[in-house]
Amino acid sequence: QSQLSQALNGLSDRAKEAKEFLVQLRNMVQQIQENSVEFEACLVAQCDALIDALNRRKAQLLSRVNKEHEHKLKVVRDQISHCTVKLRQTTGLMEYCLEVIKENDPSGFLQISDALIRRVHLTEDQWGKGTLTPRMTTDFDLNLDNAPLLQSIHQLDFVQMKVSSPVPAPPILQLEECCTHNNSATLSWKQPPLSTVQVEGYILELDDGNGGQFREVYVGKETMCTVDGLHFNSTYSARVKAFNKSGVSPYSKTLVLQTSEGPPTAACPGSQCPDTQSEEQTLPFPVPLERSQLRRMSPFSSTLNLQPSFPGRSYFELRSSAHQLSLHSSLQSLNSAGCNFETQGTPYSQLGKCCLCVPVAWFSFDPASAHADIIFSNDNLTVTCNSYDDRVVLGKTGFSKGLHYWELSIDRYDNHPDPAFGVARIDVLKDAMLGKDDKAWAITEGGITKGATVGVLLDLTRRTLTFSINEDQQGPVAFENLEGLFFPAVSLNRNVQVTLHTGLPVPEFYPSRSAMP
């Protein structure tokens, strides 16, 4: 009885485990059904997305076919019209010649016969110069190459994920490597020091600058990325995650970047910065060489439909659930050696100090948007032209808010050229003098000679544009009621060469200069 009782106890334990196992299996059945419904819905959504993409491409291709169709019809109809007119003229000439042949007066016939014979030969020659050859074929010289797509469709299949390798750990943002420069932000990250999990790549995400949803702006193996095209006076949140064949890691801590709304100036007076000492000076703003080969992304122009603008002063803040670490630094101090980063008043490093308030805009001319006749040199700061006609070149940075000032020095000025200086929209005409359309505001030559300096002051707070020549203001205000996104602009021909100077303080003559923070 004792042995049987002991055996029953063991068997009872097995039966209890079996019941629990059955419950687990029944739960798995329910979970499999739920996962199947979810997976089917996901599969249908993915296939529908492919079908939608194919339909959009189909519409684009049909549009091209329709354009080709309209082009062929236009060419043929034009040829029909041309031939109809010539045939009517030829028929009229033939009828006239037949009437002349019937003329009974020999002297009258001889007076016009030579001219008629020449006209008949001339008309016959005109018909012989390819006039009776169709200018357009009836065939459509378009061949849709769908073999790669069909092959991809046939190869479309599920990928079995390997679960033997764990997912990566969340990356760590390196604050000392994160920086901003004009309308760009550079973010750097790394894997945790003790992590041994293999990483295949990283996904960097930014929001829209208004607290909206995050969007992917970079996917790749690099651990540093520069994002261009940020809005002025906006707050962006950035985060990064790692991935491998097993899956995607959790997100890193969120890095918050706030662009400036203040007007640009080189440095603040000591009375406005309590921690400033007399020996402290404004540091230059070089771009570090180690950052010159960074992977650059510009997602906002198409993905988020944002326009580039000068960000000015920036603040970085690293958010954490356990604590908050705030890293405050100006744009220039982030890129200058020997700067003091502070966290909640505690020095982050003891390399030194620099006192900088709202920084000025540093930019150059933009070869990508310029007319093809523009010639660039001096790191895209000096431009001229190889054409006698006026050609337009824009600056790389667009402005939508704030106070901005730059200068252009006249390096060469020959044979009475006609340059113009000012601001323009991104879609301004590039093959005409600046100001000839409604997308540019400019000053043309007037007191400009070789060696002169033209100053351009754009105040988007007051919505005004002011010019100066050799530090003498040219009238009170040249243009008013300016609103939107403006790019520095110049139009010139081959008789003039100018050099751009940026990062300058607002000139003394401007009335609001004393009121600047």
Short mmCIF file of C-alpha atoms in Angstrom, two decimals:
data_model
loop_
_atom_site.label_atom_id
_atom_site.label_comp_id
_atom_site.label_asym_id
_atom_site.label_seq_id
_atom_site.Cartn_x
_atom_site.Cartn_y
_atom_site.Cartn_z
CA GLN A 1 0.00 0.00 0.00
CA SER A 2 2.84 2.33 0.82
CA GLN A 3 4.60 1.65 -2.48
CA LEU A 4 1.35 2.04 -4.43
CA SER A 5 0.53 5.26 -2.62
CA GLN A 6 3.99 6.64 -3.38
CA ALA A 7 3.64 5.67 -7.03
CA LEU A 8 0.22 7.32 -7.21
CA ASN A 9 1.65 10.54 -5.81
CA GLY A 10 4.21 10.62 -8.65
CA LEU A 11 1.54 9.81 -11.19
CA SER A 12 -0.69 12.52 -9.71
CA ASP A 13 2.08 15.05 -10.19
CA ARG A 14 2.41 13.97 -13.81
CA ALA A 15 -1.34 14.26 -14.31
CA LYS A 16 -1.33 17.76 -12.81
CA GLU A 17 1.49 18.77 -15.13
CA ALA A 18 -0.42 17.25 -18.06
CA LYS A 19 -3.52 19.28 -17.21
CA GLU A 20 -1.43 22.46 -17.04
CA PHE A 21 0.20 21.48 -20.32
CA LEU A 22 -3.23 20.99 -21.94
CA VAL A 23 -4.25 24.44 -20.74
CA GLN A 24 -1.06 25.80 -22.25
CA LEU A 25 -1.77 24.01 -25.55
CA ARG A 26 -5.36 25.32 -25.63
CA ASN A 27 -4.00 28.81 -25.02
CA MET A 28 -1.55 28.26 -27.86
CA VAL A 29 -4.45 27.31 -30.13
CA GLN A 30 -6.16 30.58 -29.28
CA GLN A 31 -2.89 32.51 -29.69
CA ILE A 32 -2.18 30.82 -33.04
CA GLN A 33 -5.63 31.80 -34.28
CA GLU A 34 -5.14 35.40 -33.17
CA ASN A 35 -1.62 35.54 -34.63
CA SER A 36 -2.88 34.01 -37.86
CA VAL A 37 -5.56 36.68 -38.23
CA GLU A 38 -3.01 39.40 -37.44
CA PHE A 39 -0.43 37.93 -39.81
CA GLU A 40 -2.96 37.52 -42.61
CA ALA A 41 -4.04 41.12 -42.18
CA CYS A 42 -0.40 42.22 -42.29
CA LEU A 43 0.23 40.11 -45.40
CA VAL A 44 -2.84 41.53 -47.13
CA ALA A 45 -1.75 45.06 -46.23
CA GLN A 46 1.76 44.44 -47.60
CA CYS A 47 0.42 42.95 -50.82
CA ASP A 48 -2.11 45.77 -51.16
CA ALA A 49 0.75 48.25 -50.74
CA LEU A 50 2.62 46.50 -53.56
CA ILE A 51 -0.50 46.59 -55.72
CA ASP A 52 -1.00 50.28 -54.95
CA ALA A 53 2.62 50.96 -55.87
CA LEU A 54 2.15 49.03 -59.11
CA ASN A 55 -1.04 50.96 -59.89
CA ARG A 56 0.73 54.26 -59.27
CA ARG A 57 3.54 53.19 -61.57
CA LYS A 58 0.97 52.04 -64.10
CA ALA A 59 -0.64 55.49 -64.03
CA GLN A 60 2.78 57.12 -64.53
CA LEU A 61 3.59 54.87 -67.48
CA LEU A 62 0.17 55.48 -69.03
CA SER A 63 0.77 59.20 -68.68
CA ARG A 64 4.01 58.83 -70.63
CA VAL A 65 2.20 56.82 -73.31
CA ASN A 66 -0.50 59.50 -73.54
CA LYS A 67 2.17 62.20 -73.91
CA GLU A 68 3.83 60.20 -76.67
CA HIS A 69 0.42 59.72 -78.29
CA GLU A 70 -0.33 63.45 -78.19
CA HIS A 71 3.14 64.26 -79.52
CA LYS A 72 2.75 61.91 -82.49
CA LEU A 73 -0.70 63.26 -83.31
CA LYS A 74 0.54 66.85 -83.12
CA VAL A 75 3.45 66.15 -85.49
CA VAL A 76 1.25 64.33 -87.99
CA ARG A 77 -1.51 66.96 -87.84
CA ASP A 78 1.01 69.74 -88.34
CA GLN A 79 2.38 67.90 -91.38
CA ILE A 80 -1.15 67.39 -92.72
CA SER A 81 -1.85 71.10 -92.35
CA HIS A 82 1.44 72.03 -94.01
CA CYS A 83 0.93 69.63 -96.91
CA THR A 84 -2.67 70.77 -97.38
CA VAL A 85 -1.58 74.37 -97.77
CA LYS A 86 1.22 73.45 -100.20
CA LEU A 87 -1.12 71.20 -102.19
CA ARG A 88 -3.67 74.00 -102.44
CA GLN A 89 -0.95 76.35 -103.69
CA THR A 90 0.31 73.74 -106.16
CA THR A 91 -3.18 73.02 -107.48
CA GLY A 92 -3.81 76.72 -107.94
CA LEU A 93 -0.54 77.10 -109.84
CA MET A 94 -1.42 74.15 -112.10
CA GLU A 95 -4.84 75.58 -112.90
CA TYR A 96 -3.32 78.96 -113.68
CA CYS A 97 -0.70 77.40 -115.98
CA LEU A 98 -3.40 75.47 -117.86
CA GLU A 99 -5.27 78.72 -118.43
CA VAL A 100 -2.06 80.39 -119.66
CA ILE A 101 -1.42 77.52 -122.12
CA LYS A 102 -4.83 78.22 -123.64
CA GLU A 103 -3.78 81.85 -124.27
CA ASN A 104 -4.08 82.69 -128.00
CA ASP A 105 -1.86 85.80 -127.84
CA PRO A 106 1.76 84.63 -128.42
CA SER A 107 3.30 87.90 -127.22
CA GLY A 108 1.34 87.80 -123.98
CA PHE A 109 2.29 84.17 -123.45
CA LEU A 110 6.00 84.90 -123.96
CA GLN A 111 5.89 87.70 -121.36
CA ILE A 112 4.93 85.34 -118.51
CA SER A 113 6.09 81.91 -119.68
CA ASP A 114 9.65 82.14 -118.31
CA ALA A 115 8.47 83.23 -114.86
CA LEU A 116 5.85 80.48 -114.79
CA ILE A 117 8.38 77.83 -115.81
CA ARG A 118 10.75 78.91 -112.97
CA ARG A 119 7.87 78.92 -110.48
CA VAL A 120 6.76 75.44 -111.56
CA HIS A 121 10.29 74.06 -111.18
CA LEU A 122 10.67 75.75 -107.78
CA THR A 123 7.38 74.30 -106.57
CA GLU A 124 8.38 70.85 -107.81
CA ASP A 125 11.73 71.10 -105.97
CA GLN A 126 9.94 72.03 -102.76
CA TRP A 127 7.91 68.84 -102.96
CA GLY A 128 11.06 66.82 -103.47
CA LYS A 129 12.85 67.78 -100.23
CA GLY A 130 11.32 65.13 -97.98
CA THR A 131 7.95 66.80 -97.95
CA LEU A 132 6.18 63.56 -98.87
CA THR A 133 7.93 61.57 -96.13
CA PRO A 134 6.10 61.16 -92.82
CA ARG A 135 7.85 62.98 -89.98
CA MET A 136 6.56 60.53 -87.39
CA THR A 137 6.19 56.77 -87.31
CA THR A 138 2.99 55.07 -86.20
CA ASP A 139 4.85 52.71 -83.90
CA PHE A 140 5.41 53.50 -80.25
CA ASP A 141 9.11 53.04 -79.53
CA LEU A 142 8.44 52.10 -75.91
CA ASN A 143 9.16 48.66 -74.53
CA LEU A 144 8.13 47.95 -70.95
CA ASP A 145 10.87 46.04 -69.15
CA ASN A 146 8.81 44.04 -66.67
CA ALA A 147 11.05 40.98 -66.43
CA PRO A 148 12.89 42.09 -63.25
CA LEU A 149 9.59 42.88 -61.52
CA LEU A 150 8.04 39.56 -62.54
CA GLN A 151 11.12 37.76 -61.28
CA SER A 152 10.90 39.64 -57.98
CA ILE A 153 7.22 38.72 -57.68
CA HIS A 154 7.99 35.05 -58.29
CA GLN A 155 10.75 35.22 -55.67
CA LEU A 156 8.50 36.95 -53.12
CA ASP A 157 8.46 34.65 -50.11
CA PHE A 158 8.59 34.56 -46.33
CA VAL A 159 11.89 34.90 -44.53
CA GLN A 160 12.38 32.56 -41.60
CA MET A 161 13.86 34.55 -38.76
CA LYS A 162 16.59 32.87 -36.77
CA VAL A 163 15.95 33.12 -33.06
CA SER A 164 19.24 31.65 -31.94
CA SER A 165 20.94 35.06 -31.84
CA PRO A 166 19.53 37.72 -29.49
CA VAL A 167 18.47 41.18 -30.65
CA PRO A 168 20.98 44.01 -30.10
CA ALA A 169 21.02 46.23 -27.06
CA PRO A 170 19.79 49.81 -27.46
CA PRO A 171 22.52 52.13 -28.81
CA ILE A 172 24.01 54.92 -26.71
CA LEU A 173 23.97 58.48 -28.06
CA GLN A 174 27.39 60.15 -27.76
CA LEU A 175 26.65 63.68 -26.66
CA GLU A 176 30.21 64.88 -27.16
CA GLU A 177 29.93 64.02 -30.87
CA CYS A 178 26.48 65.53 -31.46
CA CYS A 179 26.55 69.02 -32.93
CA THR A 180 24.77 71.47 -35.21
CA HIS A 181 26.02 73.67 -38.04
CA ASN A 182 23.74 76.10 -39.86
CA ASN A 183 20.66 74.09 -40.89
CA SER A 184 22.21 70.69 -40.17
CA ALA A 185 22.39 68.45 -37.12
CA THR A 186 24.97 65.72 -36.62
CA LEU A 187 24.10 62.75 -34.42
CA SER A 188 26.51 60.06 -33.24
CA TRP A 189 25.91 56.82 -31.37
CA LYS A 190 27.60 53.56 -30.38
CA GLN A 191 26.81 50.14 -28.98
CA PRO A 192 27.10 49.52 -25.21
CA PRO A 193 30.72 48.72 -24.28
CA LEU A 194 29.97 45.21 -22.96
CA SER A 195 27.59 44.20 -25.75
CA THR A 196 28.74 41.20 -27.81
CA VAL A 197 25.65 40.87 -29.99
CA GLN A 198 26.31 41.37 -33.69
CA VAL A 199 24.68 44.47 -35.21
CA GLU A 200 23.85 44.67 -38.91
CA GLY A 201 22.76 48.30 -38.97
CA TYR A 202 21.03 51.22 -37.31
CA ILE A 203 17.81 53.16 -37.85
CA LEU A 204 17.82 56.89 -37.02
CA GLU A 205 14.45 58.56 -36.50
CA LEU A 206 13.44 62.22 -36.15
CA ASP A 207 10.07 63.79 -35.55
CA ASP A 208 8.66 66.64 -37.64
CA GLY A 209 9.77 69.40 -35.28
CA ASN A 210 6.25 69.88 -33.91
CA GLY A 211 6.00 66.87 -31.61
CA GLY A 212 4.57 64.67 -34.38
CA GLN A 213 5.32 61.06 -35.14
CA PHE A 214 8.87 59.86 -35.77
CA ARG A 215 10.11 59.18 -39.30
CA GLU A 216 13.09 57.14 -40.44
CA VAL A 217 15.79 59.45 -41.83
CA TYR A 218 18.73 57.03 -42.06
CA VAL A 219 19.16 53.24 -42.27
CA GLY A 220 22.69 51.86 -42.55
CA LYS A 221 25.84 50.67 -40.83
CA GLU A 222 27.31 54.09 -40.03
CA THR A 223 27.30 55.33 -36.44
CA MET A 224 27.24 59.03 -37.33
CA CYS A 225 24.81 60.89 -39.56
CA THR A 226 24.27 64.54 -40.53
CA VAL A 227 20.68 65.58 -41.22
CA ASP A 228 20.12 68.71 -43.33
CA GLY A 229 17.06 70.89 -43.80
CA LEU A 230 15.88 71.58 -40.24
CA HIS A 231 13.32 74.29 -39.51
CA PHE A 232 14.17 77.52 -37.78
CA ASN A 233 12.69 77.95 -34.28
CA SER A 234 11.58 74.32 -33.92
CA THR A 235 12.18 71.46 -31.49
CA TYR A 236 13.23 68.09 -32.89
CA SER A 237 13.44 64.75 -31.10
CA ALA A 238 15.88 62.10 -32.33
CA ARG A 239 16.32 58.47 -31.40
CA VAL A 240 18.17 55.47 -32.81
CA LYS A 241 17.82 51.70 -32.66
CA ALA A 242 19.96 48.78 -33.86
CA PHE A 243 18.88 45.69 -35.78
CA ASN A 244 20.14 42.27 -36.89
CA LYS A 245 18.56 39.12 -38.31
CA SER A 246 16.89 38.36 -34.99
CA GLY A 247 15.06 41.64 -34.68
CA VAL A 248 15.26 45.27 -33.66
CA SER A 249 16.62 46.64 -30.40
CA PRO A 250 14.73 49.01 -28.10
CA TYR A 251 15.20 52.71 -28.82
CA SER A 252 18.02 54.73 -27.37
CA LYS A 253 17.27 57.64 -25.08
CA THR A 254 15.66 60.56 -26.90
CA LEU A 255 17.83 63.50 -27.88
CA VAL A 256 15.93 66.80 -28.10
CA LEU A 257 17.27 69.61 -30.29
CA GLN A 258 15.76 73.10 -30.20
CA THR A 259 16.70 75.59 -32.90
CA SER A 260 16.96 79.26 -32.09
CA GLU A 261 14.40 82.02 -32.60
CA GLY A 262 16.75 84.91 -31.73
CA PRO A 263 18.43 87.27 -34.22
CA PRO A 264 22.04 86.48 -35.15
CA THR A 265 24.98 88.21 -33.55
CA ALA A 266 28.61 87.25 -33.13
CA ALA A 267 28.78 87.41 -29.34
CA CYS A 268 26.83 88.89 -26.49
CA PRO A 269 28.05 91.76 -24.31
CA GLY A 270 29.55 90.73 -21.03
CA SER A 271 26.77 92.43 -19.09
CA GLN A 272 24.25 90.03 -20.58
CA CYS A 273 26.17 86.88 -19.69
CA PRO A 274 26.83 86.65 -15.94
CA ASP A 275 29.49 83.95 -16.27
CA THR A 276 31.51 85.83 -18.87
CA GLN A 277 34.99 87.00 -17.91
CA SER A 278 36.92 89.77 -19.63
CA GLU A 279 39.55 87.46 -21.11
CA GLU A 280 36.96 85.23 -22.79
CA GLN A 281 36.63 85.70 -26.54
CA THR A 282 34.40 84.46 -29.30
CA LEU A 283 35.90 81.34 -30.81
CA PRO A 284 35.97 80.72 -34.57
CA PHE A 285 33.62 78.21 -36.11
CA PRO A 286 35.60 75.62 -38.07
CA VAL A 287 34.09 72.39 -39.29
CA PRO A 288 36.17 69.56 -37.81
CA LEU A 289 38.05 67.53 -40.39
CA GLU A 290 36.92 64.27 -38.88
CA ARG A 291 33.33 65.24 -39.68
CA SER A 292 33.95 66.19 -43.29
CA GLN A 293 33.19 62.68 -44.58
CA LEU A 294 30.00 62.11 -42.60
CA ARG A 295 27.04 60.37 -44.09
CA ARG A 296 24.63 63.23 -44.97
CA MET A 297 20.89 62.82 -45.17
CA SER A 298 18.29 65.41 -46.21
CA PRO A 299 14.97 63.70 -45.58
CA PHE A 300 12.71 66.60 -44.82
CA SER A 301 12.44 68.14 -48.26
CA SER A 302 10.50 65.12 -49.55
CA THR A 303 9.55 62.97 -46.58
CA LEU A 304 8.25 65.66 -44.24
CA ASN A 305 7.91 68.49 -46.78
CA LEU A 306 9.87 70.96 -44.66
CA GLN A 307 11.95 73.83 -46.00
CA PRO A 308 15.56 74.47 -44.94
CA SER A 309 16.20 77.44 -42.69
CA PHE A 310 18.98 78.70 -40.50
CA PRO A 311 18.65 77.06 -37.06
CA GLY A 312 20.87 79.44 -35.08
CA ARG A 313 21.54 78.64 -31.44
CA SER A 314 20.80 75.08 -30.37
CA TYR A 315 20.20 73.24 -27.14
CA PHE A 316 20.56 69.52 -26.56
CA GLU A 317 18.69 67.60 -23.89
CA LEU A 318 18.98 63.88 -23.19
CA ARG A 319 15.80 62.46 -21.63
CA SER A 320 15.82 59.43 -19.38
CA SER A 321 13.16 57.81 -17.26
CA ALA A 322 15.44 57.70 -14.24
CA HIS A 323 16.91 61.16 -14.60
CA GLN A 324 17.28 64.06 -16.98
CA LEU A 325 20.62 65.16 -18.31
CA SER A 326 20.56 68.57 -20.00
CA LEU A 327 23.45 69.52 -22.22
CA HIS A 328 23.31 73.22 -23.12
CA SER A 329 25.66 74.56 -25.74
CA SER A 330 25.56 77.08 -28.50
CA LEU A 331 26.07 76.07 -32.11
CA GLN A 332 29.58 77.43 -32.23
CA SER A 333 30.72 76.10 -28.88
CA LEU A 334 29.74 72.58 -29.90
CA ASN A 335 32.23 72.75 -32.76
CA SER A 336 35.01 74.66 -31.02
CA ALA A 337 37.84 73.06 -29.13
CA GLY A 338 38.02 73.77 -25.41
CA CYS A 339 34.37 74.39 -24.65
CA ASN A 340 32.59 73.81 -21.37
CA PHE A 341 29.57 71.49 -21.54
CA GLU A 342 27.45 71.63 -18.40
CA THR A 343 24.90 69.22 -16.94
CA GLN A 344 22.56 70.77 -14.38
CA GLY A 345 25.30 73.25 -13.45
CA THR A 346 27.96 70.54 -13.06
CA PRO A 347 30.89 70.71 -15.54
CA TYR A 348 30.78 67.90 -18.09
CA SER A 349 34.42 68.50 -18.95
CA GLN A 350 37.05 70.93 -17.70
CA LEU A 351 38.52 71.83 -21.07
CA GLY A 352 37.77 75.53 -20.74
CA LYS A 353 34.99 78.01 -21.36
CA CYS A 354 33.56 79.99 -24.22
CA CYS A 355 30.72 82.50 -24.07
CA LEU A 356 28.61 82.71 -27.20
CA CYS A 357 25.08 83.96 -27.64
CA VAL A 358 22.96 83.56 -30.75
CA PRO A 359 25.39 82.76 -33.60
CA VAL A 360 25.33 84.15 -37.10
CA ALA A 361 24.69 82.17 -40.27
CA TRP A 362 27.64 80.64 -42.12
CA PHE A 363 26.94 79.52 -45.67
CA SER A 364 28.33 79.47 -49.20
CA PHE A 365 26.95 79.55 -52.73
CA ASP A 366 25.03 76.46 -53.87
CA PRO A 367 26.34 74.76 -57.05
CA ALA A 368 23.38 72.35 -57.09
CA SER A 369 20.74 75.03 -57.71
CA ALA A 370 22.87 77.46 -59.75
CA HIS A 371 22.80 77.98 -63.51
CA ALA A 372 25.24 75.77 -65.40
CA ASP A 373 27.20 78.82 -66.62
CA ILE A 374 28.19 79.85 -63.07
CA ILE A 375 31.86 79.19 -62.19
CA PHE A 376 32.69 78.43 -58.54
CA SER A 377 35.98 78.76 -56.63
CA ASN A 378 37.30 79.44 -53.13
CA ASP A 379 35.18 76.68 -51.53
CA ASN A 380 32.07 77.98 -53.33
CA LEU A 381 32.47 81.46 -51.81
CA THR A 382 33.60 83.14 -55.05
CA VAL A 383 31.56 83.07 -58.28
CA THR A 384 31.76 84.40 -61.81
CA CYS A 385 30.18 83.35 -65.12
CA ASN A 386 31.29 82.14 -68.55
CA SER A 387 28.37 83.80 -70.36
CA TYR A 388 27.69 87.38 -71.42
CA ASP A 389 24.08 86.86 -70.31
CA ASP A 390 22.92 87.24 -66.72
CA ARG A 391 22.94 84.07 -64.64
CA VAL A 392 21.63 83.54 -61.08
CA VAL A 393 23.28 81.72 -58.16
CA LEU A 394 21.72 81.19 -54.71
CA GLY A 395 23.14 80.66 -51.25
CA LYS A 396 22.96 77.24 -49.65
CA THR A 397 20.94 78.41 -46.65
CA GLY A 398 17.36 79.66 -46.75
CA PHE A 399 15.89 82.00 -44.14
CA SER A 400 12.31 82.12 -42.91
CA LYS A 401 12.69 84.00 -39.60
CA GLY A 402 15.12 86.24 -37.79
CA LEU A 403 17.65 88.92 -38.74
CA HIS A 404 20.42 88.02 -41.21
CA TYR A 405 23.29 90.00 -42.76
CA TRP A 406 25.92 89.10 -45.34
CA GLU A 407 28.26 90.98 -47.69
CA LEU A 408 29.58 90.54 -51.22
CA SER A 409 32.88 92.05 -52.31
CA ILE A 410 33.38 92.98 -55.98
CA ASP A 411 36.63 91.26 -57.11
CA ARG A 412 36.32 92.07 -60.83
CA TYR A 413 34.17 94.63 -62.63
CA ASP A 414 34.91 95.02 -66.37
CA ASN A 415 33.18 96.54 -69.40
CA HIS A 416 30.13 97.88 -67.56
CA PRO A 417 28.62 94.66 -66.20
CA ASP A 418 25.16 94.60 -64.72
CA PRO A 419 25.18 92.55 -61.48
CA ALA A 420 22.26 92.39 -59.04
CA PHE A 421 22.27 91.43 -55.36
CA GLY A 422 19.43 90.45 -53.05
CA VAL A 423 17.23 87.49 -52.08
CA ALA A 424 15.08 85.08 -54.07
CA ARG A 425 12.79 82.10 -53.85
CA ILE A 426 14.24 78.66 -54.58
CA ASP A 427 12.39 78.55 -57.96
CA VAL A 428 13.60 81.92 -59.25
CA LEU A 429 14.55 82.17 -62.92
CA LYS A 430 18.24 81.24 -63.27
CA ASP A 431 18.80 82.64 -66.79
CA ALA A 432 17.66 86.24 -66.26
CA MET A 433 18.73 89.23 -64.20
CA LEU A 434 17.71 89.00 -60.56
CA GLY A 435 14.42 90.82 -60.04
CA LYS A 436 13.04 90.27 -63.55
CA ASP A 437 10.33 87.95 -62.17
CA ASP A 438 8.19 88.03 -59.03
CA LYS A 439 10.42 85.59 -57.16
CA ALA A 440 13.39 87.88 -56.43
CA TRP A 441 14.08 91.20 -54.69
CA ALA A 442 17.37 92.85 -55.61
CA ILE A 443 19.47 96.00 -56.04
CA THR A 444 21.27 96.57 -59.36
CA GLU A 445 24.51 98.40 -59.84
CA GLY A 446 24.60 101.95 -58.57
CA GLY A 447 27.85 103.26 -57.18
CA ILE A 448 29.35 99.78 -57.47
CA THR A 449 32.97 99.56 -58.61
CA LYS A 450 35.80 97.08 -58.30
CA GLY A 451 36.68 96.63 -54.64
CA ALA A 452 33.27 97.77 -53.42
CA THR A 453 31.34 95.85 -50.74
CA VAL A 454 27.61 95.30 -51.02
CA GLY A 455 25.77 94.53 -47.77
CA VAL A 456 22.41 92.73 -47.67
CA LEU A 457 20.31 92.90 -44.49
CA LEU A 458 17.24 90.65 -44.36
CA ASP A 459 14.96 91.31 -41.36
CA LEU A 460 12.18 88.72 -41.42
CA THR A 461 10.87 89.95 -38.09
CA ARG A 462 10.06 93.32 -39.66
CA ARG A 463 9.76 91.68 -43.11
CA THR A 464 12.15 94.18 -44.72
CA LEU A 465 15.19 94.09 -47.00
CA THR A 466 17.90 96.77 -46.76
CA PHE A 467 21.10 97.30 -48.78
CA SER A 468 24.37 99.09 -48.18
CA ILE A 469 27.40 99.88 -50.34
CA ASN A 470 30.72 100.32 -48.55
CA GLU A 471 28.80 100.49 -45.22
CA ASP A 472 26.57 103.34 -46.47
CA GLN A 473 22.90 102.43 -46.29
CA GLN A 474 21.15 102.76 -49.67
CA GLY A 475 17.88 104.40 -48.69
CA PRO A 476 15.75 103.54 -45.65
CA VAL A 477 14.19 100.23 -46.76
CA ALA A 478 14.40 98.72 -50.24
CA PHE A 479 11.56 96.21 -49.93
CA GLU A 480 8.81 95.59 -47.37
CA ASN A 481 6.18 92.93 -46.53
CA LEU A 482 8.54 90.03 -47.25
CA GLU A 483 7.23 86.72 -45.99
CA GLY A 484 8.24 83.11 -46.62
CA LEU A 485 11.53 81.37 -47.32
CA PHE A 486 14.31 83.44 -48.93
CA PHE A 487 17.77 82.50 -50.21
CA PRO A 488 20.68 84.92 -50.69
CA ALA A 489 20.97 85.53 -54.42
CA VAL A 490 23.26 87.15 -57.03
CA SER A 491 22.95 87.55 -60.79
CA LEU A 492 26.05 88.32 -62.87
CA ASN A 493 27.77 87.76 -66.21
CA ARG A 494 31.35 87.06 -67.25
CA ASN A 495 32.42 90.67 -66.67
CA VAL A 496 32.06 90.49 -62.88
CA GLN A 497 33.32 88.30 -60.04
CA VAL A 498 32.11 88.48 -56.44
CA THR A 499 33.08 86.84 -53.14
CA LEU A 500 30.57 86.04 -50.39
CA HIS A 501 31.28 86.92 -46.74
CA THR A 502 29.04 85.42 -44.05
CA GLY A 503 29.02 85.10 -40.28
CA LEU A 504 28.95 88.89 -39.91
CA PRO A 505 27.30 90.94 -37.17
CA VAL A 506 24.47 93.32 -37.99
CA PRO A 507 25.89 96.70 -39.16
CA GLU A 508 25.83 99.77 -36.96
CA PHE A 509 23.38 101.71 -39.15
CA TYR A 510 20.50 99.29 -38.55
CA PRO A 511 18.11 100.83 -35.97
CA SER A 512 17.11 97.61 -34.20
CA ARG A 513 20.69 96.57 -33.56
CA SER A 514 20.77 98.10 -30.08
CA ALA A 515 17.60 96.25 -29.15
CA MET A 516 19.00 92.83 -30.06
CA PRO A 517 19.41 90.29 -27.21
#
